[in-house]
Coordinates of C-alpha atoms in Angstrom, one line a residue:
M1 CA -24.7 -39.8 10.4
S2 CA -24.1 -43.2 8.6
K3 CA -23.6 -47.0 9.0
N4 CA -21.2 -48.8 8.9
K5 CA -20.7 -48.9 4.6
K6 CA -20.2 -53.3 5.3
L7 CA -22.7 -52.8 8.1
S8 CA -26.5 -54.1 7.7
L9 CA -29.0 -51.8 8.3
S10 CA -31.3 -54.4 10.3
G11 CA -31.0 -53.4 13.0
D12 CA -28.6 -56.2 15.0
S13 CA -26.3 -56.8 17.9
T14 CA -22.8 -55.4 15.1
E15 CA -24.5 -52.9 13.8
K16 CA -22.4 -49.4 14.3
F17 CA -23.5 -45.7 13.4
I18 CA -20.5 -43.4 12.7
Y19 CA -21.8 -39.9 13.7
K20 CA -21.6 -36.0 12.8
P21 CA -21.3 -32.7 14.1
K22 CA -25.5 -31.6 14.6
D23 CA -26.5 -35.5 14.0
L24 CA -29.9 -36.3 15.9
I25 CA -29.5 -39.0 18.3
W26 CA -31.1 -40.8 21.6
A27 CA -28.3 -40.7 24.8
K28 CA -28.4 -42.9 27.2
M29 CA -26.4 -41.2 30.0
K30 CA -26.1 -43.2 33.1
G31 CA -29.6 -43.2 35.9
F32 CA -31.5 -41.4 32.7
T33 CA -33.8 -42.4 30.2
P34 CA -32.3 -42.0 27.1
W35 CA -33.0 -38.2 26.1
P36 CA -32.7 -36.6 22.6
G37 CA -29.8 -34.7 21.4
M38 CA -27.6 -34.1 19.5
I39 CA -24.1 -34.5 18.5
V40 CA -22.0 -31.2 18.1
E41 CA -18.1 -29.9 19.0
P42 CA -17.4 -29.8 22.3
P43 CA -17.0 -26.7 23.9
L44 CA -13.7 -25.3 25.3
D45 CA -14.6 -26.3 29.3
L46 CA -15.0 -29.9 28.3
L47 CA -12.4 -30.3 26.4
A48 CA -10.2 -30.0 29.0
Q49 CA -12.4 -32.6 31.1
Q50 CA -10.9 -36.5 30.7
R51 CA -12.7 -39.0 28.3
R52 CA -13.5 -42.5 27.7
A53 CA -12.1 -43.9 23.9
N54 CA -15.2 -43.3 22.1
T55 CA -17.2 -41.3 22.9
K56 CA -19.2 -38.3 21.5
C57 CA -20.4 -35.0 22.7
V58 CA -23.9 -34.6 23.4
F59 CA -26.1 -31.4 23.7
F60 CA -28.9 -32.4 25.7
F61 CA -32.1 -31.1 24.3
G62 CA -33.9 -29.7 27.3
S63 CA -31.4 -28.9 29.9
R64 CA -29.5 -27.9 27.2
N65 CA -26.0 -29.4 28.8
F66 CA -23.3 -30.8 27.4
A67 CA -21.7 -34.3 28.0
W68 CA -19.3 -37.2 26.8
I69 CA -21.3 -40.1 26.1
E70 CA -19.8 -43.7 24.7
E71 CA -21.0 -44.2 21.5
H72 CA -22.5 -47.7 22.5
N73 CA -25.1 -45.8 24.3
I74 CA -25.8 -43.4 21.2
K75 CA -28.4 -44.2 18.9
P76 CA -30.1 -42.4 15.7
F77 CA -33.0 -39.8 16.7
E78 CA -34.9 -41.4 13.4
G79 CA -35.3 -45.6 13.3
P80 CA -38.0 -48.2 14.2
W81 CA -37.3 -47.2 18.3
K82 CA -38.5 -43.6 18.2
D83 CA -42.1 -44.7 18.8
E84 CA -40.9 -46.7 21.6
L85 CA -38.0 -43.8 23.4
A86 CA -40.2 -40.5 22.9
K87 CA -42.9 -42.2 24.9
V88 CA -45.3 -39.2 26.4
S89 CA -45.6 -40.9 29.9
K90 CA -42.2 -40.2 30.4
P91 CA -41.8 -37.4 33.1
A92 CA -42.2 -33.8 32.7
A93 CA -38.8 -32.7 31.5
F94 CA -38.3 -35.3 29.0
R95 CA -42.0 -34.4 27.5
H96 CA -39.7 -30.5 27.3
A97 CA -37.6 -32.1 25.8
M98 CA -38.6 -33.6 23.1
A99 CA -40.8 -30.3 22.5
D100 CA -37.5 -28.7 22.6
I101 CA -36.2 -31.2 19.5
D102 CA -39.1 -30.6 17.8
K103 CA -38.9 -26.8 17.3
Y104 CA -35.1 -26.8 16.7
V105 CA -36.1 -28.9 13.5
E106 CA -38.2 -26.4 12.3
N107 CA -36.4 -23.1 13.6
P108 CA -32.2 -24.5 14.5
A109 CA -31.2 -21.0 14.6
E110 CA -31.5 -20.3 18.2
I111 CA -29.9 -23.4 19.5
D112 CA -27.3 -23.7 17.1
G113 CA -26.3 -20.0 18.2
Q114 CA -26.2 -21.5 21.6
I115 CA -23.9 -23.8 20.8
D116 CA -21.8 -21.7 18.8
E117 CA -21.9 -19.6 21.4
S118 CA -20.6 -21.9 24.2
C119 CA -18.1 -23.1 22.0
G120 CA -16.2 -20.0 22.2
M121 CA -16.8 -18.8 18.7
A122 CA -19.3 -18.3 16.2
N123 CA -17.5 -20.1 13.5
H124 CA -16.1 -23.0 15.4
A125 CA -14.0 -24.8 13.3
T126 CA -14.4 -28.7 13.3
E127 CA -12.3 -32.1 12.0
A128 CA -13.6 -31.9 8.6
D129 CA -12.1 -28.2 8.5
F130 CA -8.6 -29.1 9.7
D131 CA -8.4 -31.8 7.2
K132 CA -9.2 -29.1 4.6
I133 CA -6.4 -26.9 5.6
R134 CA -4.0 -29.6 6.3
D135 CA -4.5 -31.4 2.3
G136 CA -4.6 -27.4 1.0
L137 CA -8.0 -27.9 0.3
D138 CA -11.7 -26.2 0.5
S139 CA -14.7 -27.3 -0.6
D140 CA -16.4 -23.9 -1.1
E141 CA -13.2 -23.2 -3.6
N142 CA -13.3 -26.6 -5.6
P143 CA -16.8 -28.4 -4.6
E144 CA -16.0 -30.9 -7.3
T145 CA -12.9 -32.0 -4.7
A146 CA -14.3 -32.1 -1.3
V147 CA -14.0 -35.0 0.5
D148 CA -15.9 -36.3 3.5
G149 CA -14.3 -36.9 6.9
N150 CA -14.2 -40.6 6.1
N151 CA -10.3 -41.0 4.8
G152 CA -12.8 -40.8 1.5
V153 CA -15.3 -44.2 1.6
V154 CA -18.4 -42.9 1.6
P155 CA -20.6 -44.5 3.9
H156 CA -24.1 -45.6 3.1
V157 CA -26.5 -42.7 4.8
V158 CA -29.1 -45.2 6.8
G159 CA -32.3 -45.6 5.4
S160 CA -30.8 -45.4 2.0
P161 CA -31.0 -48.3 -1.0
D162 CA -27.8 -50.5 -1.1
E163 CA -26.0 -49.0 -3.8
S164 CA -26.7 -50.6 -6.9
D165 CA -30.3 -49.1 -6.3
A166 CA -29.0 -45.7 -5.3
L167 CA -27.2 -45.8 -9.5
N168 CA -30.1 -46.8 -10.5
T169 CA -32.1 -44.4 -9.1
S170 CA -29.3 -41.9 -10.4
A171 CA -29.4 -43.0 -13.9
A172 CA -33.4 -42.9 -13.6
E173 CA -33.1 -39.5 -12.9
N174 CA -30.4 -38.0 -15.2
N175 CA -33.2 -39.3 -17.8
A176 CA -35.6 -37.6 -16.0
N177 CA -33.8 -34.2 -16.5
S178 CA -30.5 -33.4 -16.9
A179 CA -30.6 -29.7 -16.3
T180 CA -30.2 -30.4 -12.2
S181 CA -27.7 -33.6 -12.5
P182 CA -24.9 -32.7 -10.3
V183 CA -22.4 -33.1 -13.8
A184 CA -24.7 -31.6 -15.9
T185 CA -21.6 -30.5 -18.4
T186 CA -20.8 -34.0 -19.1
T187 CA -21.6 -35.5 -22.3
P188 CA -23.9 -38.2 -22.7
T189 CA -21.5 -41.0 -23.5
A190 CA -19.4 -39.8 -20.2
K191 CA -22.8 -40.8 -18.6
S192 CA -23.2 -43.7 -19.5
Q193 CA -19.8 -45.1 -19.1
A194 CA -20.3 -43.8 -15.3
K195 CA -23.3 -45.7 -15.0
R196 CA -21.1 -48.7 -15.9
T197 CA -18.3 -48.4 -14.2
P198 CA -19.3 -48.0 -10.2
K199 CA -16.5 -48.6 -8.6
A200 CA -13.1 -47.2 -9.0
K201 CA -10.7 -49.5 -10.1
S202 CA -6.3 -49.5 -10.0
S203 CA -5.9 -47.7 -13.5
A204 CA -5.2 -43.9 -12.7
A205 CA -7.4 -42.7 -16.1
V206 CA -10.7 -45.8 -15.4
A207 CA -10.1 -44.4 -11.6
V208 CA -10.7 -40.4 -12.5
S209 CA -13.2 -41.8 -15.7
S210 CA -15.8 -43.3 -13.1
K211 CA -16.9 -40.7 -11.9
Q212 CA -20.6 -40.8 -10.2
A213 CA -23.6 -38.6 -10.4
S214 CA -24.3 -39.6 -6.8
K215 CA -22.2 -36.8 -4.3
A216 CA -21.0 -40.2 -2.7
A217 CA -19.3 -42.1 -5.7
S218 CA -17.7 -38.1 -7.0
A219 CA -16.3 -38.3 -3.2
K220 CA -14.5 -41.4 -3.4
S221 CA -13.0 -40.7 -7.2
A222 CA -11.7 -37.3 -5.8
A223 CA -9.6 -38.9 -2.5
A224 CA -8.5 -41.8 -5.1
Q225 CA -7.4 -39.0 -7.6
K226 CA -5.8 -36.3 -5.2
R227 CA -4.0 -39.6 -3.6
R228 CA -2.4 -40.0 -6.8
I229 CA -1.6 -36.9 -7.9
S230 CA 0.0 -36.5 -4.2
A231 CA 2.2 -39.6 -5.1
Q232 CA 3.9 -37.8 -8.8
H233 CA 7.2 -35.6 -8.1
T234 CA 7.3 -34.1 -11.9
P235 CA 5.6 -31.6 -13.9
T236 CA 4.6 -33.9 -15.9
G237 CA 3.2 -36.8 -13.8
A238 CA 1.3 -34.0 -12.3
S239 CA -0.4 -32.9 -15.6
T240 CA -1.4 -36.0 -16.9
A241 CA -3.0 -36.4 -13.9
K242 CA -5.1 -33.6 -14.0
R243 CA -5.6 -33.6 -17.3
G244 CA -6.9 -37.3 -17.4
R245 CA -9.3 -35.6 -14.1
R246 CA -10.6 -32.5 -16.3
A247 CA -11.3 -34.5 -19.0
A248 CA -13.6 -36.7 -17.2
S249 CA -15.3 -33.9 -15.6
G250 CA -15.9 -31.8 -18.9
E251 CA -14.8 -28.7 -16.4
A252 CA -11.2 -28.9 -18.4
D253 CA -11.3 -24.4 -18.3
H254 CA -12.9 -24.0 -15.8
Y255 CA -11.1 -24.0 -13.0
E256 CA -8.5 -21.3 -12.7
S257 CA -5.7 -21.3 -9.5
P258 CA -2.2 -21.0 -9.9
I259 CA -1.9 -25.0 -9.8
A260 CA -4.2 -25.7 -13.0
D261 CA -2.3 -23.4 -15.0
Y262 CA 1.2 -24.6 -14.5
D263 CA -0.6 -28.2 -15.7
G264 CA -1.4 -26.7 -18.7
A265 CA 2.3 -25.4 -19.5
S266 CA 3.9 -28.9 -21.0
S267 CA 1.4 -28.6 -24.1
S268 CA 2.0 -24.5 -23.9
S269 CA 4.5 -22.2 -24.2
L270 CA 6.8 -21.1 -21.4
A271 CA 4.7 -17.8 -21.4
A272 CA 1.5 -19.3 -20.6
R273 CA 2.9 -20.3 -17.4
A274 CA 3.4 -17.0 -16.7
R275 CA -0.5 -16.3 -16.9
I276 CA -1.5 -16.8 -13.2
D277 CA -4.2 -15.2 -11.5
T278 CA -2.7 -13.8 -8.7
D279 CA -5.4 -12.2 -7.8
A280 CA -7.9 -15.4 -6.9
F281 CA -4.8 -17.3 -5.5
L282 CA -4.3 -15.2 -2.9
G283 CA -8.4 -14.9 -2.5
T284 CA -7.9 -18.7 -1.8
L285 CA -5.8 -17.7 0.7
T286 CA -7.8 -14.9 2.3
K287 CA -11.0 -17.2 2.2
R288 CA -9.2 -19.9 4.3
T289 CA -7.8 -17.7 6.6
P290 CA -10.5 -17.5 9.6
N291 CA -10.8 -21.5 9.4
A292 CA -6.7 -21.4 10.2
I293 CA -7.4 -19.0 13.3
A294 CA -9.5 -20.9 14.7
L295 CA -8.0 -23.9 14.9
L296 CA -5.1 -22.4 16.7
D297 CA -7.5 -19.9 18.4
R298 CA -6.5 -20.5 22.4
P299 CA -7.0 -17.6 25.4
V300 CA -4.3 -15.2 24.6
V301 CA -1.6 -14.8 28.2
T302 CA -1.0 -11.2 29.2
R303 CA 2.8 -10.5 29.5
P304 CA 3.1 -9.6 32.5
E305 CA 4.7 -6.2 33.4
T306 CA 7.5 -5.6 34.0
Q307 CA 7.6 -3.5 38.1
A308 CA 10.6 -0.5 37.9
I309 CA 12.9 -0.8 40.6
D310 CA 11.7 1.1 43.6
M311 CA 15.0 3.0 45.1
N312 CA 13.2 4.7 47.9
S313 CA 11.7 1.4 49.3
R314 CA 14.0 0.0 52.6
S315 CA 13.3 -4.1 53.9
N316 CA 13.0 -3.8 57.8
T317 CA 14.8 -6.8 58.0
L318 CA 17.6 -5.3 56.0
A319 CA 17.4 -2.2 58.3
D320 CA 18.0 -4.1 61.9
R321 CA 21.7 -5.6 60.7
D322 CA 24.2 -3.8 61.3
I323 CA 26.8 -4.4 58.5
V324 CA 29.6 -2.0 57.9
P325 CA 30.3 -1.9 54.3
S326 CA 33.4 -3.0 53.0
E327 CA 36.2 -0.3 51.6
Q328 CA 36.9 -2.2 48.0
T329 CA 34.8 -1.7 44.7
F330 CA 32.7 -4.0 44.2
G331 CA 31.3 -4.0 40.1
F332 CA 28.6 -5.9 38.9
L333 CA 27.1 -6.6 35.7
G334 CA 23.5 -7.5 34.9
L335 CA 20.3 -6.0 36.3
G336 CA 17.9 -8.2 36.0
M337 CA 15.4 -9.2 38.6
M338 CA 17.1 -10.7 41.0
G339 CA 20.6 -8.1 39.8
S340 CA 18.6 -4.9 40.5
T341 CA 17.4 -6.4 43.5
I342 CA 21.2 -7.5 44.9
V343 CA 22.4 -3.5 43.6
K344 CA 19.6 -1.6 45.7
D345 CA 20.7 -3.5 49.1
L346 CA 24.5 -2.8 48.4
I347 CA 23.8 0.6 47.3
Y348 CA 21.9 1.2 50.6
T349 CA 24.5 -0.4 52.9
K350 CA 26.9 2.0 51.4
H351 CA 28.8 -0.4 49.6
K352 CA 31.2 1.4 46.7
V353 CA 29.0 0.1 43.5
V354 CA 29.9 0.2 39.6
V355 CA 27.6 -1.3 37.3
W356 CA 26.9 -2.2 33.1
N357 CA 24.2 -3.8 32.6
R358 CA 23.4 -4.8 28.2
T359 CA 19.8 -2.5 28.4
I360 CA 21.7 1.1 29.5
D361 CA 18.9 2.4 30.2
K362 CA 18.3 0.2 33.2
C363 CA 21.1 2.0 34.9
Q364 CA 19.7 5.2 35.0
P365 CA 18.0 4.8 38.6
F366 CA 21.0 3.6 40.1
V367 CA 23.0 6.3 39.2
D368 CA 20.5 8.0 40.2
A369 CA 21.7 6.5 44.1
G370 CA 24.8 6.9 43.9
A371 CA 26.2 4.4 41.8
E372 CA 28.8 5.0 38.7
V373 CA 27.8 3.0 35.2
K374 CA 30.5 1.9 32.8
D375 CA 29.7 0.9 28.7
T376 CA 31.0 -2.6 29.1
P377 CA 32.3 -5.0 31.2
M378 CA 36.2 -5.4 30.8
D379 CA 35.2 -1.3 31.9
V380 CA 33.8 -2.5 35.0
V381 CA 36.5 -5.1 35.1
E382 CA 39.5 -2.2 35.1
A383 CA 37.4 0.3 37.8
A384 CA 36.4 -2.6 39.9
D385 CA 38.1 -4.9 42.8
I386 CA 35.6 -8.0 43.4
I387 CA 33.4 -8.0 40.2
F388 CA 29.3 -9.8 40.7
C389 CA 27.5 -10.9 38.0
C390 CA 24.3 -12.0 37.6
V391 CA 22.7 -13.2 34.6
S392 CA 19.7 -15.2 32.9
D393 CA 21.8 -18.7 31.5
P394 CA 24.9 -20.7 31.5
K395 CA 25.4 -18.6 27.9
G396 CA 25.3 -14.9 29.0
A397 CA 27.5 -15.8 31.8
K398 CA 29.9 -17.6 29.8
D399 CA 29.7 -14.8 27.1
L400 CA 30.5 -11.9 29.7
V401 CA 34.0 -13.9 30.6
F402 CA 35.1 -14.5 26.8
G403 CA 33.1 -12.5 24.7
N404 CA 33.5 -9.0 23.4
C405 CA 34.8 -6.2 25.2
G406 CA 34.5 -9.7 28.2
V407 CA 36.0 -9.9 31.4
L408 CA 39.4 -12.0 30.1
Q409 CA 40.0 -8.7 27.5
L410 CA 41.7 -7.6 30.4
K411 CA 44.7 -9.6 30.3
D412 CA 46.3 -9.4 33.8
L413 CA 43.3 -9.6 36.9
R414 CA 46.0 -10.0 39.2
N415 CA 44.3 -8.3 42.8
K416 CA 40.8 -8.9 41.1
A417 CA 38.4 -11.3 42.4
Y418 CA 35.5 -12.7 39.7
V419 CA 32.2 -14.4 41.7
E420 CA 29.6 -16.1 39.4
M421 CA 26.2 -15.9 40.8
S422 CA 24.2 -16.9 38.0
T423 CA 22.6 -19.9 38.1
I424 CA 25.0 -22.7 36.3
D425 CA 25.9 -26.1 35.9
P426 CA 29.6 -26.9 37.4
E427 CA 31.1 -27.6 34.1
T428 CA 30.5 -23.9 33.1
S429 CA 31.4 -22.6 36.1
M430 CA 34.8 -24.9 36.7
D431 CA 35.7 -23.5 32.8
I432 CA 35.1 -19.9 33.7
G433 CA 37.4 -20.5 36.9
E434 CA 39.9 -22.0 34.5
G435 CA 39.2 -18.4 32.8
I436 CA 39.8 -16.4 35.5
K437 CA 43.3 -18.2 37.0
Q438 CA 44.7 -18.1 33.8
C439 CA 44.5 -14.5 33.9
N440 CA 45.7 -13.9 37.7
G441 CA 42.7 -13.8 38.6
R442 CA 40.1 -15.2 41.4
Y443 CA 37.8 -17.1 41.1
L444 CA 34.2 -17.5 43.5
E445 CA 31.2 -19.5 42.4
A446 CA 28.4 -17.9 44.7
Q447 CA 24.5 -19.5 43.9
I448 CA 21.8 -17.6 45.4
H449 CA 18.3 -19.3 46.3
G450 CA 15.9 -17.7 46.9
S451 CA 12.3 -15.3 45.4
R452 CA 12.4 -11.7 44.8
Q453 CA 11.1 -11.1 47.8
E454 CA 13.3 -13.0 49.6
A455 CA 16.7 -11.4 48.3
A456 CA 14.6 -7.9 48.4
D457 CA 14.2 -8.3 53.0
G458 CA 18.1 -9.8 52.5
M459 CA 17.0 -13.3 52.8
L460 CA 18.6 -15.1 50.7
I461 CA 20.5 -18.2 51.0
I462 CA 24.4 -17.9 49.7
L463 CA 26.2 -20.9 48.8
A464 CA 29.7 -20.5 47.7
G465 CA 32.6 -22.2 46.1
G466 CA 36.4 -22.0 45.5
D467 CA 38.4 -19.6 46.5
R468 CA 38.1 -19.2 50.4
T469 CA 39.9 -15.3 50.6
V470 CA 37.0 -13.9 48.2
F471 CA 34.6 -15.4 50.1
E472 CA 35.5 -13.7 53.1
E473 CA 35.9 -10.5 51.3
C474 CA 32.8 -9.8 50.2
H475 CA 30.9 -10.9 54.1
S476 CA 29.7 -7.3 54.1
C477 CA 27.9 -8.3 50.9
F478 CA 26.6 -11.3 51.7
K479 CA 25.4 -9.8 55.1
T480 CA 23.7 -7.9 53.4
I481 CA 21.3 -9.8 50.9
A482 CA 21.3 -13.1 53.0
K483 CA 19.9 -14.7 56.0
N484 CA 23.4 -17.7 56.2
T485 CA 25.9 -18.7 53.8
F486 CA 27.6 -21.4 53.0
F487 CA 30.9 -22.3 51.9
L488 CA 31.3 -25.7 50.3
G489 CA 34.3 -26.0 49.2
N490 CA 36.1 -26.6 45.2
V491 CA 34.5 -25.0 41.2
G492 CA 30.9 -27.0 41.5
N493 CA 30.1 -27.5 44.4
A494 CA 27.7 -24.9 45.1
C495 CA 26.4 -24.9 41.4
K496 CA 25.3 -28.9 41.8
V497 CA 23.5 -28.3 45.9
N498 CA 21.7 -25.5 44.3
L499 CA 20.2 -27.3 41.4
I500 CA 19.9 -30.2 43.6
L501 CA 17.4 -27.5 45.8
Q502 CA 15.9 -26.5 42.4
T503 CA 14.7 -30.5 41.3
I504 CA 13.2 -30.5 45.0
L505 CA 11.1 -27.2 44.2
G506 CA 10.2 -27.6 41.5
V507 CA 8.9 -31.2 41.7
S508 CA 6.8 -29.6 45.3
L509 CA 5.3 -26.7 42.6
V510 CA 3.8 -29.6 40.1
G511 CA 2.5 -31.3 42.6
L512 CA 0.6 -28.5 44.4
A513 CA -0.1 -27.1 41.3
E514 CA -1.9 -31.0 40.1
A515 CA -3.9 -31.2 44.0
L516 CA -5.0 -27.8 43.3
A517 CA -5.9 -28.5 39.6
L518 CA -8.4 -32.0 41.4
A519 CA -9.5 -30.1 43.8
D520 CA -10.7 -27.2 41.7
R521 CA -12.6 -30.3 39.4
F522 CA -14.9 -31.3 41.9
S523 CA -15.6 -27.7 42.9
I524 CA -14.1 -27.8 46.2
S525 CA -13.0 -24.4 47.7
L526 CA -9.1 -24.2 46.8
N527 CA -8.3 -21.6 49.6
D528 CA -9.7 -24.6 51.9
I529 CA -7.3 -26.7 50.7
I530 CA -4.9 -24.0 51.8
D531 CA -6.2 -23.9 55.0
I532 CA -6.4 -26.8 55.7
F533 CA -2.5 -27.8 54.2
D534 CA -1.3 -25.1 56.3
L535 CA -2.8 -26.9 58.8
T536 CA -0.9 -30.1 58.6
S537 CA 2.9 -31.2 59.2
M538 CA 3.5 -30.9 55.6
K539 CA 3.3 -26.8 55.5
S540 CA 6.0 -24.7 54.6
P541 CA 6.6 -21.1 53.6
L542 CA 6.7 -21.4 49.6
L543 CA 4.1 -24.1 49.0
L544 CA 1.4 -21.6 51.1
A545 CA 2.9 -18.8 48.9
K546 CA 2.6 -20.7 45.9
G547 CA -0.6 -22.1 46.7
K548 CA -2.1 -18.8 47.2
E549 CA -0.8 -17.6 43.8
M550 CA -2.2 -20.2 42.0
A551 CA -6.0 -19.6 44.3
K552 CA -5.9 -16.1 42.9
G553 CA -4.5 -16.3 39.6
D554 CA -1.9 -14.3 40.5
F555 CA 1.5 -15.3 38.8
N556 CA 3.6 -11.7 39.6
P557 CA 6.9 -13.2 39.0
Q558 CA 9.0 -13.9 41.2
Q559 CA 10.8 -16.7 40.2
P560 CA 9.8 -17.1 36.7
L561 CA 8.8 -20.1 35.4
S562 CA 11.2 -20.3 32.2
H563 CA 14.4 -19.8 35.0
M564 CA 13.3 -22.6 36.8
Q565 CA 12.7 -24.4 33.2
R566 CA 15.9 -23.8 33.0
D567 CA 17.3 -25.1 35.8
L568 CA 15.5 -28.7 35.5
R569 CA 17.6 -29.2 32.2
L570 CA 20.7 -27.9 33.6
V571 CA 19.9 -30.9 36.2
L572 CA 18.5 -33.3 33.9
N573 CA 22.1 -32.7 32.0
M574 CA 24.1 -33.4 34.7
A575 CA 21.9 -36.3 35.8
E576 CA 22.8 -37.8 32.2
N577 CA 26.6 -37.3 32.9
L578 CA 26.2 -39.8 35.6
D579 CA 23.9 -42.4 33.9
Q580 CA 21.1 -40.8 36.9
S581 CA 18.2 -42.4 36.4
M582 CA 15.5 -38.9 37.4
P583 CA 11.9 -39.9 35.7
V584 CA 10.0 -37.7 37.8
T585 CA 11.9 -34.9 37.5
S586 CA 11.7 -35.6 33.7
I587 CA 8.4 -35.5 34.0
T588 CA 8.3 -32.4 35.8
N589 CA 10.8 -30.6 33.2
E590 CA 7.8 -31.3 30.5
V591 CA 5.1 -29.9 32.6
F592 CA 7.0 -26.9 33.0
K593 CA 7.8 -26.8 28.8
H594 CA 4.2 -27.6 28.0
T595 CA 3.3 -24.6 30.4
K596 CA 6.1 -22.6 28.6
R597 CA 4.8 -23.4 25.4
L598 CA 1.4 -22.1 26.6
G599 CA 2.9 -18.5 27.1
Y600 CA 3.9 -18.6 31.1
S601 CA 7.5 -18.0 30.0
E602 CA 7.5 -15.1 31.8
H603 CA 5.7 -15.4 34.6
D604 CA 5.9 -17.1 37.9
S605 CA 6.3 -20.2 38.4
S606 CA 3.5 -20.9 39.6
A607 CA 1.9 -20.7 36.5
V608 CA 2.9 -23.7 36.0
F609 CA -1.0 -24.1 37.9
V610 CA -2.6 -23.1 34.9
R611 CA -1.7 -26.1 32.2
S612 CA -2.2 -28.5 35.3
R613 CA -6.4 -27.7 35.0
F614 CA -6.7 -26.9 31.9

């Protein structure tokens, strides 16, 4: 720990200390006497907690736990206040803490190991490590250019003499024993020049030559030199600055790297540039890898296993319905999570089905159950009377219609109908409908609202818009997969209603996730919260089901999180066209986007709880 350079060493109220990891300190927590502790890097669980500004993570001796403590409640362990704070008349727990810190001073290995384990890794990266990796520096590779974490300004150490005393002491030590000097390779003339110029000047050459024998001044000079070098864009300018630095340190031939060789090329032949120590350079990259990995380390997210469709299972709800299959042939494009469940139910109710999927292997179970498979979407259109499409996004839906071997490659769609079941925006639906009509076909948008389990139980909601005759011809299919169907008029209306419903669902899920995350922070049982919620007027089957999934940590996809975020994005685009403000939906969308970045894109939308919790 160190005191700000501009502040005195006296104990006045303006005194401020700069703390670094491994500094021994006194920390005052509300309700407790000042306690011996140590500044450490925060453990992973402590990082998730809210904290005030200007706080440090403190490890308390004796109890050996962690907490965020405000800096004005922290003092260095060594100081004139130590005797007063360490009185033995305090409780036994305090005396145990004092014995614990004395034990740490004698042998820090045990407690350091415990702290490293709590932080999640033995080689826990610090902010200084991040600065080294970001700047392309490593103190192990080039000790001369190591810079502290205070932007190149080296503060006085607590209890150290002022700058002039430090320089005089350094000069005496150098005269007494030049072999142990940090700049032992420098000539006596260079030493005397360094002692006569204790502060860096604005000139690049003078700043480089003013390297001090002390570690503090050396670090300041290196930081200033690095900033000047980074401002140079030409090889000549860079080599001039570096030659000046090497001349001042007497180590022009001591540091080898591809960059150093390139600097020397300005005064040598082009062949000299090719003499780069590749092995050494790759070695330095490998040397930095552990720190880089430690900084980017985060829990590994396991991708949910893809559930194979069970063609033998039957829904009791579907078995109780009296469904008379249509005599028409139905084509189906896309056998994803929802599409495969729908096709399975159509085959079970004796509908004649022709299928296509980008991954042909997914078609095999349906072929075994009696469906016919085709090679391209155009082939499905030729073989079927009514073609359903159920893919993941608007772009995929358009590609199947307008793309190569797509639906519109068959120029005459007379006596054929196209039903778009993908979740898309109104504009995309209108574009597809216009293309189908231009080829003499009929078009119906049939948005499906519900989860995978609801599709398996035949409990979806169908929201349709477009050609009414197609809606009536699909009656047996809709009766198979849905408990209710709604015809909403013109093309685009069904898409709008479906996206509005998805907005309500998305905002509700984030609210539920944040509420349960708060309960978890209070150590309140999530199952108790859900049981009480079930007794209130706010309850809904969906939120209860999602709440139970959050409590168990079971995010088996019923409605993938990526699909929910896609729907929110479409809603915001739709609102943007109307200049409709939707701030809550915007924030909800950002929460889902962040959860996707954490690796939960293919999990259920209830996985948003993970982001709210951590």
